[in-house]
């Protein structure tokens, strides 16, 4: 995925195939994490160590915003709702996707990272459906 472009206030679903050693990864026992952060924070111009200042966070727990697709090894869908992006300032941010296995030492794997750009929306009114 590397570089993603989205509109502020839009809903998006990012479909991601996760590999380890050039093989689609069985995600059954893993937690999938998606994090978006501003590129620089504070006087030292570094990203925060923890995720408390993240712009968007998603995970594959129940209702966490990431669906591990059943019967599709390595495939997941990351849902970014209009609510998630409606208050984001336009600009470029950093994101990564990690998989983690709870209760096991050293099982955090970054499977993708890059930039995500949020552009201003044009239409801001909501039409009745």
N, C-alpha and C. Protein backbone atom coordinates (compact mmCIF):
# COMPACT_ATOMS: atom_id res chain seq x y z
N UNK A 1 0.83 -1.19 0.00
CA UNK A 1 0.00 0.00 0.00
C UNK A 1 0.87 1.25 0.00
N UNK A 2 1.93 1.27 0.69
CA UNK A 2 2.90 2.37 0.77
C UNK A 2 2.31 3.76 0.93
N UNK A 3 1.75 4.37 -0.12
CA UNK A 3 1.21 5.72 -0.01
C UNK A 3 -0.29 5.71 -0.31
N UNK A 4 -1.06 6.29 0.60
CA UNK A 4 -2.52 6.28 0.53
C UNK A 4 -3.01 7.72 0.49
N UNK A 5 -4.04 7.98 -0.31
CA UNK A 5 -4.67 9.31 -0.35
C UNK A 5 -6.15 9.15 -0.06
N UNK A 6 -6.64 9.92 0.91
CA UNK A 6 -8.05 9.90 1.31
C UNK A 6 -8.57 11.31 1.44
N UNK A 7 -9.89 11.45 1.41
CA UNK A 7 -10.54 12.73 1.64
C UNK A 7 -10.99 12.81 3.09
N UNK A 8 -10.81 13.96 3.70
CA UNK A 8 -11.29 14.19 5.06
C UNK A 8 -12.81 14.02 5.06
N UNK A 9 -13.32 13.27 6.02
CA UNK A 9 -14.76 13.07 6.15
C UNK A 9 -15.32 11.93 5.31
N UNK A 10 -14.51 11.32 4.46
CA UNK A 10 -14.98 10.19 3.66
C UNK A 10 -14.79 8.88 4.41
N UNK A 11 -15.57 7.90 4.02
CA UNK A 11 -15.43 6.54 4.53
C UNK A 11 -14.53 5.77 3.56
N UNK A 12 -13.62 4.98 4.08
CA UNK A 12 -12.73 4.19 3.23
C UNK A 12 -12.52 2.82 3.84
N UNK A 13 -12.34 1.83 2.98
CA UNK A 13 -11.97 0.48 3.40
C UNK A 13 -10.69 0.12 2.67
N UNK A 14 -9.64 -0.12 3.43
CA UNK A 14 -8.35 -0.49 2.87
C UNK A 14 -8.21 -2.01 2.94
N UNK A 15 -8.07 -2.65 1.80
CA UNK A 15 -7.91 -4.10 1.77
C UNK A 15 -6.42 -4.41 1.72
N UNK A 16 -5.95 -5.21 2.66
CA UNK A 16 -4.53 -5.45 2.84
C UNK A 16 -4.26 -6.96 2.87
N UNK A 17 -3.27 -7.39 2.10
CA UNK A 17 -2.78 -8.77 2.17
C UNK A 17 -1.49 -8.75 2.97
N UNK A 18 -1.42 -9.58 3.99
CA UNK A 18 -0.27 -9.58 4.90
C UNK A 18 0.60 -10.81 4.65
N UNK A 19 1.87 -10.53 4.40
CA UNK A 19 2.85 -11.58 4.09
C UNK A 19 3.92 -11.64 5.16
N UNK A 20 4.48 -12.84 5.32
CA UNK A 20 5.69 -13.05 6.11
C UNK A 20 6.53 -14.04 5.33
N UNK A 21 7.77 -13.68 5.06
CA UNK A 21 8.67 -14.52 4.27
C UNK A 21 8.05 -14.90 2.92
N UNK A 22 7.45 -13.92 2.25
CA UNK A 22 6.84 -14.08 0.92
C UNK A 22 5.67 -15.06 0.89
N UNK A 23 5.10 -15.35 2.04
CA UNK A 23 3.92 -16.23 2.12
C UNK A 23 2.79 -15.47 2.80
N UNK A 24 1.55 -15.65 2.31
CA UNK A 24 0.42 -15.05 3.00
C UNK A 24 0.38 -15.61 4.41
N UNK A 25 0.19 -14.74 5.38
CA UNK A 25 0.29 -15.11 6.78
C UNK A 25 -1.07 -15.53 7.34
N UNK A 26 -1.10 -16.63 8.07
CA UNK A 26 -2.32 -17.04 8.77
C UNK A 26 -2.49 -16.11 9.97
N UNK A 27 -3.53 -15.30 9.95
CA UNK A 27 -3.72 -14.27 10.97
C UNK A 27 -4.56 -14.73 12.15
N UNK A 28 -4.97 -15.98 12.15
CA UNK A 28 -5.91 -16.49 13.16
C UNK A 28 -5.50 -16.16 14.59
N UNK A 29 -4.26 -16.34 14.95
CA UNK A 29 -3.81 -16.14 16.32
C UNK A 29 -3.14 -14.78 16.54
N UNK A 30 -3.25 -13.89 15.57
CA UNK A 30 -2.58 -12.60 15.64
C UNK A 30 -3.57 -11.44 15.74
N UNK A 31 -3.13 -10.39 16.40
CA UNK A 31 -3.85 -9.13 16.44
C UNK A 31 -3.24 -8.25 15.35
N UNK A 32 -4.09 -7.64 14.53
CA UNK A 32 -3.62 -6.73 13.49
C UNK A 32 -3.85 -5.30 13.99
N UNK A 33 -2.83 -4.46 13.87
CA UNK A 33 -2.89 -3.08 14.34
C UNK A 33 -2.61 -2.11 13.20
N UNK A 34 -3.38 -1.02 13.13
CA UNK A 34 -3.19 0.04 12.15
C UNK A 34 -3.12 1.35 12.91
N UNK A 35 -2.07 2.13 12.70
CA UNK A 35 -1.87 3.37 13.43
C UNK A 35 -1.46 4.48 12.47
N UNK A 36 -2.09 5.66 12.64
CA UNK A 36 -1.74 6.85 11.87
C UNK A 36 -1.30 7.93 12.86
N UNK A 37 -0.12 8.52 12.59
CA UNK A 37 0.40 9.58 13.46
C UNK A 37 0.88 10.76 12.62
N UNK A 38 0.87 11.92 13.27
CA UNK A 38 1.47 13.11 12.67
C UNK A 38 2.97 12.85 12.53
N UNK A 39 3.59 13.40 11.48
CA UNK A 39 5.01 13.08 11.26
C UNK A 39 5.96 13.61 12.32
N UNK A 40 5.67 14.77 12.91
CA UNK A 40 6.58 15.32 13.90
C UNK A 40 5.80 15.89 15.07
N UNK A 41 6.31 15.70 16.26
CA UNK A 41 5.64 16.20 17.46
C UNK A 41 6.66 16.77 18.42
N UNK A 42 6.34 17.89 19.02
CA UNK A 42 7.18 18.46 20.07
C UNK A 42 8.43 19.14 19.55
N UNK A 43 9.18 19.67 20.47
CA UNK A 43 10.38 20.44 20.14
C UNK A 43 11.46 19.57 19.51
N UNK A 44 11.48 18.29 19.85
CA UNK A 44 12.53 17.42 19.32
C UNK A 44 12.17 16.83 17.96
N UNK A 45 10.95 17.12 17.47
CA UNK A 45 10.50 16.67 16.13
C UNK A 45 10.57 15.16 15.97
N UNK A 46 10.09 14.43 16.97
CA UNK A 46 10.03 12.97 16.86
C UNK A 46 8.60 12.53 17.14
N UNK A 47 8.25 11.37 16.64
CA UNK A 47 6.93 10.82 16.92
C UNK A 47 6.87 10.32 18.36
N UNK A 48 5.68 10.39 18.94
CA UNK A 48 5.50 9.92 20.31
C UNK A 48 5.77 8.42 20.38
N UNK A 49 6.36 7.99 21.49
CA UNK A 49 6.69 6.58 21.67
C UNK A 49 5.44 5.71 21.73
N UNK A 50 4.43 6.18 22.44
CA UNK A 50 3.21 5.38 22.55
C UNK A 50 2.15 5.94 21.59
N UNK A 51 1.00 5.31 21.58
CA UNK A 51 -0.04 5.66 20.62
C UNK A 51 -1.08 6.63 21.16
N UNK A 52 -0.83 7.26 22.30
CA UNK A 52 -1.83 8.16 22.87
C UNK A 52 -2.09 9.38 22.00
N UNK A 53 -1.12 9.75 21.17
CA UNK A 53 -1.30 10.91 20.31
C UNK A 53 -1.60 10.53 18.86
N UNK A 54 -1.91 9.27 18.63
CA UNK A 54 -2.21 8.81 17.27
C UNK A 54 -3.46 9.50 16.74
N UNK A 55 -3.49 9.74 15.45
CA UNK A 55 -4.62 10.36 14.77
C UNK A 55 -5.73 9.33 14.57
N UNK A 56 -5.36 8.12 14.16
CA UNK A 56 -6.30 7.00 13.95
C UNK A 56 -5.64 5.74 14.48
N UNK A 57 -6.39 4.94 15.23
CA UNK A 57 -5.92 3.61 15.63
C UNK A 57 -7.03 2.61 15.36
N UNK A 58 -6.66 1.47 14.82
CA UNK A 58 -7.59 0.38 14.55
C UNK A 58 -6.93 -0.92 14.96
N UNK A 59 -7.74 -1.91 15.32
CA UNK A 59 -7.20 -3.23 15.63
C UNK A 59 -8.23 -4.29 15.25
N UNK A 60 -7.80 -5.53 15.24
CA UNK A 60 -8.67 -6.63 14.81
C UNK A 60 -9.44 -7.28 15.94
N UNK A 61 -9.45 -6.65 17.13
CA UNK A 61 -10.36 -7.12 18.18
C UNK A 61 -11.80 -6.88 17.71
N UNK A 62 -12.75 -7.43 18.40
CA UNK A 62 -14.16 -7.24 18.05
C UNK A 62 -14.47 -5.75 18.02
N UNK A 63 -15.06 -5.28 16.94
CA UNK A 63 -15.41 -3.86 16.73
C UNK A 63 -14.22 -2.92 16.78
N UNK A 64 -13.04 -3.42 16.44
CA UNK A 64 -11.84 -2.58 16.46
C UNK A 64 -11.55 -1.91 15.13
N UNK A 65 -12.37 -2.20 14.12
CA UNK A 65 -12.20 -1.54 12.83
C UNK A 65 -11.39 -2.30 11.80
N UNK A 66 -10.84 -3.47 12.18
CA UNK A 66 -10.12 -4.31 11.22
C UNK A 66 -10.79 -5.68 11.19
N UNK A 67 -11.18 -6.09 10.00
CA UNK A 67 -11.79 -7.41 9.81
C UNK A 67 -10.76 -8.36 9.21
N UNK A 68 -10.51 -9.48 9.87
CA UNK A 68 -9.69 -10.54 9.28
C UNK A 68 -10.66 -11.37 8.44
N UNK A 69 -10.48 -11.37 7.12
CA UNK A 69 -11.44 -11.99 6.21
C UNK A 69 -11.39 -13.50 6.35
N UNK A 70 -12.54 -14.08 6.66
CA UNK A 70 -12.67 -15.52 6.87
C UNK A 70 -12.39 -16.25 5.56
N UNK A 71 -11.68 -17.36 5.64
CA UNK A 71 -11.33 -18.21 4.49
C UNK A 71 -10.46 -17.51 3.45
N UNK A 72 -9.79 -16.44 3.82
CA UNK A 72 -8.86 -15.74 2.94
C UNK A 72 -7.56 -15.50 3.71
N UNK A 73 -6.65 -16.43 3.66
CA UNK A 73 -5.41 -16.34 4.41
C UNK A 73 -4.70 -15.02 4.14
N UNK A 74 -4.37 -14.31 5.21
CA UNK A 74 -3.58 -13.09 5.11
C UNK A 74 -4.34 -11.84 4.71
N UNK A 75 -5.63 -11.94 4.46
CA UNK A 75 -6.39 -10.78 3.99
C UNK A 75 -7.16 -10.13 5.13
N UNK A 76 -7.04 -8.80 5.23
CA UNK A 76 -7.84 -8.06 6.21
C UNK A 76 -8.33 -6.76 5.58
N UNK A 77 -9.37 -6.21 6.18
CA UNK A 77 -9.95 -4.95 5.71
C UNK A 77 -9.94 -3.96 6.87
N UNK A 78 -9.34 -2.81 6.63
CA UNK A 78 -9.26 -1.74 7.62
C UNK A 78 -10.32 -0.70 7.26
N UNK A 79 -11.25 -0.48 8.17
CA UNK A 79 -12.33 0.48 7.93
C UNK A 79 -12.01 1.82 8.60
N UNK A 80 -12.00 2.85 7.79
CA UNK A 80 -11.83 4.21 8.30
C UNK A 80 -13.16 4.92 8.04
N UNK A 81 -13.86 5.24 9.10
CA UNK A 81 -15.18 5.86 8.95
C UNK A 81 -15.06 7.36 8.75
N UNK A 82 -16.15 7.97 8.32
CA UNK A 82 -16.16 9.43 8.18
C UNK A 82 -15.92 10.09 9.53
N UNK A 83 -16.38 9.44 10.60
CA UNK A 83 -16.16 9.95 11.96
C UNK A 83 -14.67 9.97 12.30
N UNK A 84 -13.93 8.93 11.86
CA UNK A 84 -12.48 8.85 12.13
C UNK A 84 -11.72 10.01 11.50
N UNK A 85 -12.16 10.44 10.32
CA UNK A 85 -11.35 11.43 9.59
C UNK A 85 -11.93 12.84 9.57
N UNK A 86 -13.12 13.03 10.11
CA UNK A 86 -13.79 14.33 9.95
C UNK A 86 -13.05 15.50 10.60
N UNK A 87 -12.27 15.26 11.64
CA UNK A 87 -11.57 16.35 12.33
C UNK A 87 -10.06 16.39 12.06
N UNK A 88 -9.61 15.59 11.11
CA UNK A 88 -8.19 15.56 10.77
C UNK A 88 -7.86 16.78 9.92
N UNK A 89 -6.75 17.42 10.21
CA UNK A 89 -6.28 18.52 9.37
C UNK A 89 -5.70 17.96 8.09
N UNK A 90 -5.91 18.66 6.98
CA UNK A 90 -5.37 18.16 5.73
C UNK A 90 -3.85 18.15 5.80
N UNK A 91 -3.27 17.13 5.18
CA UNK A 91 -1.82 17.01 5.18
C UNK A 91 -1.38 15.57 5.13
N UNK A 92 -0.08 15.38 5.27
CA UNK A 92 0.53 14.06 5.17
C UNK A 92 0.87 13.53 6.56
N UNK A 93 0.56 12.25 6.79
CA UNK A 93 0.79 11.58 8.07
C UNK A 93 1.53 10.27 7.79
N UNK A 94 2.04 9.66 8.84
CA UNK A 94 2.67 8.35 8.73
C UNK A 94 1.72 7.28 9.24
N UNK A 95 1.77 6.10 8.65
CA UNK A 95 0.98 4.97 9.14
C UNK A 95 1.85 3.72 9.14
N UNK A 96 1.44 2.75 9.94
CA UNK A 96 2.01 1.41 9.81
C UNK A 96 0.94 0.38 10.14
N UNK A 97 1.21 -0.82 9.68
CA UNK A 97 0.36 -1.98 9.97
C UNK A 97 1.27 -3.01 10.61
N UNK A 98 0.87 -3.47 11.80
CA UNK A 98 1.66 -4.47 12.52
C UNK A 98 0.77 -5.65 12.87
N UNK A 99 1.40 -6.80 13.03
CA UNK A 99 0.73 -7.96 13.59
C UNK A 99 1.45 -8.32 14.88
N UNK A 100 0.68 -8.78 15.84
CA UNK A 100 1.22 -9.08 17.15
C UNK A 100 0.52 -10.32 17.70
N UNK A 101 1.27 -11.13 18.40
CA UNK A 101 0.70 -12.34 19.01
C UNK A 101 0.76 -12.17 20.52
N UNK A 102 -0.39 -12.07 21.13
CA UNK A 102 -0.48 -11.85 22.57
C UNK A 102 0.15 -12.99 23.35
N UNK A 103 0.85 -12.63 24.42
CA UNK A 103 1.41 -13.64 25.32
C UNK A 103 2.69 -14.28 24.83
N UNK A 104 3.21 -13.83 23.71
CA UNK A 104 4.44 -14.41 23.19
C UNK A 104 5.46 -13.29 23.03
N UNK A 105 6.66 -13.53 23.50
CA UNK A 105 7.72 -12.53 23.40
C UNK A 105 8.16 -12.38 21.95
N UNK A 106 8.44 -11.15 21.56
CA UNK A 106 9.03 -10.87 20.25
C UNK A 106 8.16 -11.28 19.07
N UNK A 107 6.89 -10.99 19.12
CA UNK A 107 6.05 -11.34 17.98
C UNK A 107 5.38 -10.13 17.35
N UNK A 108 6.00 -8.97 17.45
CA UNK A 108 5.49 -7.79 16.75
C UNK A 108 6.22 -7.70 15.42
N UNK A 109 5.43 -7.68 14.34
CA UNK A 109 6.00 -7.62 13.01
C UNK A 109 5.35 -6.45 12.27
N UNK A 110 6.15 -5.50 11.79
CA UNK A 110 5.62 -4.43 10.95
C UNK A 110 5.56 -4.96 9.53
N UNK A 111 4.34 -5.04 8.98
CA UNK A 111 4.16 -5.63 7.66
C UNK A 111 4.00 -4.59 6.56
N UNK A 112 3.72 -3.35 6.93
CA UNK A 112 3.62 -2.29 5.93
C UNK A 112 3.70 -0.95 6.64
N UNK A 113 4.20 0.05 5.94
CA UNK A 113 4.23 1.41 6.47
C UNK A 113 4.35 2.36 5.29
N UNK A 114 4.03 3.61 5.55
CA UNK A 114 4.13 4.60 4.49
C UNK A 114 3.48 5.89 4.91
N UNK A 115 3.02 6.65 3.93
CA UNK A 115 2.36 7.91 4.21
C UNK A 115 0.89 7.80 3.84
N UNK A 116 0.08 8.54 4.56
CA UNK A 116 -1.33 8.65 4.26
C UNK A 116 -1.64 10.14 4.22
N UNK A 117 -2.17 10.59 3.10
CA UNK A 117 -2.47 12.00 2.90
C UNK A 117 -3.97 12.21 2.96
N UNK A 118 -4.40 13.12 3.82
CA UNK A 118 -5.80 13.49 3.91
C UNK A 118 -5.97 14.84 3.23
N UNK A 119 -6.82 14.87 2.20
CA UNK A 119 -7.09 16.10 1.46
C UNK A 119 -8.43 16.67 1.90
N UNK A 120 -8.55 17.99 1.79
CA UNK A 120 -9.80 18.66 2.16
C UNK A 120 -10.96 18.09 1.35
N UNK A 121 -12.11 18.00 2.01
CA UNK A 121 -13.30 17.58 1.28
C UNK A 121 -13.93 18.79 0.60
N UNK A 122 -14.71 18.53 -0.42
CA UNK A 122 -15.36 19.61 -1.14
C UNK A 122 -16.79 19.78 -0.65
N UNK A 123 -17.56 18.70 -0.66
CA UNK A 123 -18.94 18.74 -0.16
C UNK A 123 -18.95 18.46 1.32
N UNK A 124 -19.60 19.32 2.10
CA UNK A 124 -19.65 19.11 3.55
C UNK A 124 -21.06 18.89 4.06
N UNK A 125 -22.08 19.09 3.23
CA UNK A 125 -23.44 18.85 3.69
C UNK A 125 -23.73 17.36 3.62
N UNK A 126 -24.68 16.91 4.39
CA UNK A 126 -25.06 15.50 4.41
C UNK A 126 -26.46 15.38 3.81
N UNK A 127 -26.57 14.56 2.80
CA UNK A 127 -27.85 14.37 2.12
C UNK A 127 -28.62 13.24 2.80
N UNK A 128 -29.93 13.40 2.89
CA UNK A 128 -30.76 12.34 3.44
C UNK A 128 -30.78 11.15 2.49
N UNK A 129 -30.67 9.97 3.03
CA UNK A 129 -30.69 8.75 2.20
C UNK A 129 -32.07 8.16 2.17
